[in-house]
């Protein structure tokens, strides 16, 4: 008791009372408790309650072109293999042999006829079935039923316009219902009416930060003028491009959101005065953008979505970057480490020079050599570090209240809703409000029944 009293007197808590996830998120005032960015127990719960139940992005179908093509990814910290089986169906296998737990695949991407465990030689077909066991008759002597010892699989695997997702939870709704209109719009902003193909290779780097800070930054248009000042001064980026005042936010169920710049009324009027060929010329200066001004794109994106230049996040951790050329996964590696995976896409039918330009810009913008991500990573690193300090600073909540109570959700006759405003933090707060919903729900039926609905009215 004496030691506990000393801790209380010096401002340290010996034992913190049990708190529910919603206690960490003050939606009314826009405040978020720093503990959710560093606490090991919270992180382990996230792996189960969020990543273990959500639909997680695996790969693009173009990365699995043939029978036996595979791509390694993660669901939380569980390593999984997306592979096209002998029937042409995409399977997602958990990369662990049921015999001693060894991995059955160590290559990040490739093509194979089967997966063999390098420990004892158990061999598995492309659909996960156990097809070969050394000494099956001599050593097991009828005591092993191969049909019972295949590789564990994801509960469901489904695709949306070529983007492959998997979930470990058999209770999860279908991918289409999970994404909703905002999640589907986020992927459609890649330009899904084009024949997209993934550029070989994925850029990967680790940053000492919590995965949620890396996610909420993608909605943040408050920081570029400060954080990326060197990129602006160098002339590599236009200040207006990095710090646009006109913003549009779209918030969807389960935590999906799109937030960032929009095409303004003045820009719409200027574009309307141009011919189709002139419009395409304007947007071809940003690789891959001319697709937005086709009739099919307008139909796919809808009257609200077609105006968005914002950044979508498919909850929990898939960022669709501006321009429809890149995706980024924020892969958790512990409460204070995140691995960033950058996928680059091109239109298969685009001129070769345009494809090369897309790759050049992708390399210079983000990833380990990107001008922008080096700035961002340093910020996230420091933000995560201060959240785990033990003195007064770590007790003060973070402020996500910009625009809170100031804006209205408008609903278009098409059903698409949005907030048109200035720079704000609506999407960031929506991320954390949704995080609390996921963390509190005991199972998918509870999450479906109790998650925050798509907002209406003043937010």
PDB file of N, CA, C and O in Angstrom, residues 34 37-38 208-210 213 336 379-390 393-394:
ATOM      1  N   UNK A  34      -4.111   8.824 -25.460  1.00  0.00           N
ATOM      2  CA  UNK A  34      -2.843   8.399 -26.060  1.00  0.00           C
ATOM      3  C   UNK A  34      -2.524   6.931 -25.814  1.00  0.00           C
ATOM      4  O   UNK A  34      -1.708   6.337 -26.521  1.00  0.00           O
ATOM      5  N   UNK A  37      -2.242   4.089 -28.487  1.00  0.00           N
ATOM      6  CA  UNK A  37      -1.149   4.032 -29.451  1.00  0.00           C
ATOM      7  C   UNK A  37       0.073   3.270 -28.925  1.00  0.00           C
ATOM      8  O   UNK A  37       1.026   3.067 -29.685  1.00  0.00           O
ATOM      9  N   UNK A  38       0.065   2.878 -27.659  1.00  0.00           N
ATOM     10  CA  UNK A  38       1.269   2.259 -27.105  1.00  0.00           C
ATOM     11  C   UNK A  38       1.007   1.023 -26.254  1.00  0.00           C
ATOM     12  O   UNK A  38       1.928   0.243 -26.022  1.00  0.00           O
ATOM     13  N   UNK A 208       8.973   3.551 -36.873  1.00  0.00           N
ATOM     14  CA  UNK A 208       8.664   3.347 -35.456  1.00  0.00           C
ATOM     15  C   UNK A 208       7.453   4.199 -35.080  1.00  0.00           C
ATOM     16  O   UNK A 208       7.591   5.310 -34.573  1.00  0.00           O
ATOM     17  N   UNK A 209       6.285   3.657 -35.392  1.00  0.00           N
ATOM     18  CA  UNK A 209       5.055   4.381 -35.083  1.00  0.00           C
ATOM     19  C   UNK A 209       3.917   3.395 -34.936  1.00  0.00           C
ATOM     20  O   UNK A 209       4.008   2.246 -35.378  1.00  0.00           O
ATOM     21  N   UNK A 210       2.827   3.848 -34.313  1.00  0.00           N
ATOM     22  CA  UNK A 210       1.627   3.027 -34.229  1.00  0.00           C
ATOM     23  C   UNK A 210       0.886   3.075 -35.561  1.00  0.00           C
ATOM     24  O   UNK A 210       0.803   4.122 -36.209  1.00  0.00           O
ATOM     25  N   UNK A 213      -1.752   5.937 -36.228  1.00  0.00           N
ATOM     26  CA  UNK A 213      -1.255   7.276 -36.547  1.00  0.00           C
ATOM     27  C   UNK A 213      -0.888   7.370 -38.029  1.00  0.00           C
ATOM     28  O   UNK A 213      -1.105   8.405 -38.673  1.00  0.00           O
ATOM     29  N   UNK A 336       4.288  -0.139 -31.534  1.00  0.00           N
ATOM     30  CA  UNK A 336       5.101   1.031 -31.869  1.00  0.00           C
ATOM     31  C   UNK A 336       5.907   0.858 -33.148  1.00  0.00           C
ATOM     32  O   UNK A 336       6.862   1.598 -33.386  1.00  0.00           O
ATOM     33  N   UNK A 379       7.522  12.449 -38.121  1.00  0.00           N
ATOM     34  CA  UNK A 379       6.449  12.946 -37.253  1.00  0.00           C
ATOM     35  C   UNK A 379       5.774  11.813 -36.491  1.00  0.00           C
ATOM     36  O   UNK A 379       5.536  11.895 -35.278  1.00  0.00           O
ATOM     37  N   UNK A 380       5.421  10.729 -37.194  1.00  0.00           N
ATOM     38  CA  UNK A 380       4.731   9.608 -36.548  1.00  0.00           C
ATOM     39  C   UNK A 380       5.603   8.964 -35.480  1.00  0.00           C
ATOM     40  O   UNK A 380       5.106   8.540 -34.434  1.00  0.00           O
ATOM     41  N   UNK A 381       6.894   8.895 -35.749  1.00  0.00           N
ATOM     42  CA  UNK A 381       7.845   8.326 -34.794  1.00  0.00           C
ATOM     43  C   UNK A 381       7.803   9.108 -33.480  1.00  0.00           C
ATOM     44  O   UNK A 381       7.647   8.534 -32.393  1.00  0.00           O
ATOM     45  N   UNK A 382       7.933  10.428 -33.575  1.00  0.00           N
ATOM     46  CA  UNK A 382       7.940  11.257 -32.368  1.00  0.00           C
ATOM     47  C   UNK A 382       6.586  11.225 -31.660  1.00  0.00           C
ATOM     48  O   UNK A 382       6.523  11.200 -30.422  1.00  0.00           O
ATOM     49  N   UNK A 383       5.506  11.222 -32.432  1.00  0.00           N
ATOM     50  CA  UNK A 383       4.172  11.195 -31.823  1.00  0.00           C
ATOM     51  C   UNK A 383       3.962   9.907 -31.038  1.00  0.00           C
ATOM     52  O   UNK A 383       3.399   9.919 -29.937  1.00  0.00           O
ATOM     53  N   UNK A 384       4.409   8.783 -31.594  1.00  0.00           N
ATOM     54  CA  UNK A 384       4.261   7.502 -30.890  1.00  0.00           C
ATOM     55  C   UNK A 384       5.128   7.465 -29.644  1.00  0.00           C
ATOM     56  O   UNK A 384       4.692   6.997 -28.582  1.00  0.00           O
ATOM     57  N   UNK A 385       6.347   7.963 -29.747  1.00  0.00           N
ATOM     58  CA  UNK A 385       7.260   7.941 -28.597  1.00  0.00           C
ATOM     59  C   UNK A 385       6.695   8.719 -27.415  1.00  0.00           C
ATOM     60  O   UNK A 385       6.716   8.242 -26.277  1.00  0.00           O
ATOM     61  N   UNK A 386       6.150   9.907 -27.663  1.00  0.00           N
ATOM     62  CA  UNK A 386       5.652  10.710 -26.545  1.00  0.00           C
ATOM     63  C   UNK A 386       4.394  10.114 -25.927  1.00  0.00           C
ATOM     64  O   UNK A 386       4.083  10.374 -24.770  1.00  0.00           O
ATOM     65  N   UNK A 387       3.671   9.285 -26.696  1.00  0.00           N
ATOM     66  CA  UNK A 387       2.470   8.644 -26.150  1.00  0.00           C
ATOM     67  C   UNK A 387       2.792   7.583 -25.104  1.00  0.00           C
ATOM     68  O   UNK A 387       1.924   7.190 -24.328  1.00  0.00           O
ATOM     69  N   UNK A 388       4.031   7.088 -25.087  1.00  0.00           N
ATOM     70  CA  UNK A 388       4.365   6.066 -24.099  1.00  0.00           C
ATOM     71  C   UNK A 388       5.167   6.613 -22.926  1.00  0.00           C
ATOM     72  O   UNK A 388       5.611   5.854 -22.071  1.00  0.00           O
ATOM     73  N   UNK A 389       5.383   7.920 -22.885  1.00  0.00           N
ATOM     74  CA  UNK A 389       6.052   8.499 -21.732  1.00  0.00           C
ATOM     75  C   UNK A 389       5.158   8.389 -20.501  1.00  0.00           C
ATOM     76  O   UNK A 389       3.931   8.344 -20.605  1.00  0.00           O
ATOM     77  N   UNK A 390       5.758   8.347 -19.339  1.00  0.00           N
ATOM     78  CA  UNK A 390       5.019   8.022 -18.118  1.00  0.00           C
ATOM     79  C   UNK A 390       4.566   9.229 -17.321  1.00  0.00           C
ATOM     80  O   UNK A 390       3.822   9.090 -16.353  1.00  0.00           O
ATOM     81  N   UNK A 393       2.563  14.355 -19.779  1.00  0.00           N
ATOM     82  CA  UNK A 393       2.245  14.525 -21.201  1.00  0.00           C
ATOM     83  C   UNK A 393       1.439  13.361 -21.748  1.00  0.00           C
ATOM     84  O   UNK A 393       0.549  13.543 -22.577  1.00  0.00           O
ATOM     85  N   UNK A 394       1.743  12.138 -21.298  1.00  0.00           N
ATOM     86  CA  UNK A 394       1.062  10.977 -21.857  1.00  0.00           C
ATOM     87  C   UNK A 394      -0.375  10.862 -21.379  1.00  0.00           C
ATOM     88  O   UNK A 394      -1.150  10.085 -21.923  1.00  0.00           O
TER      89      UNK A 394
END
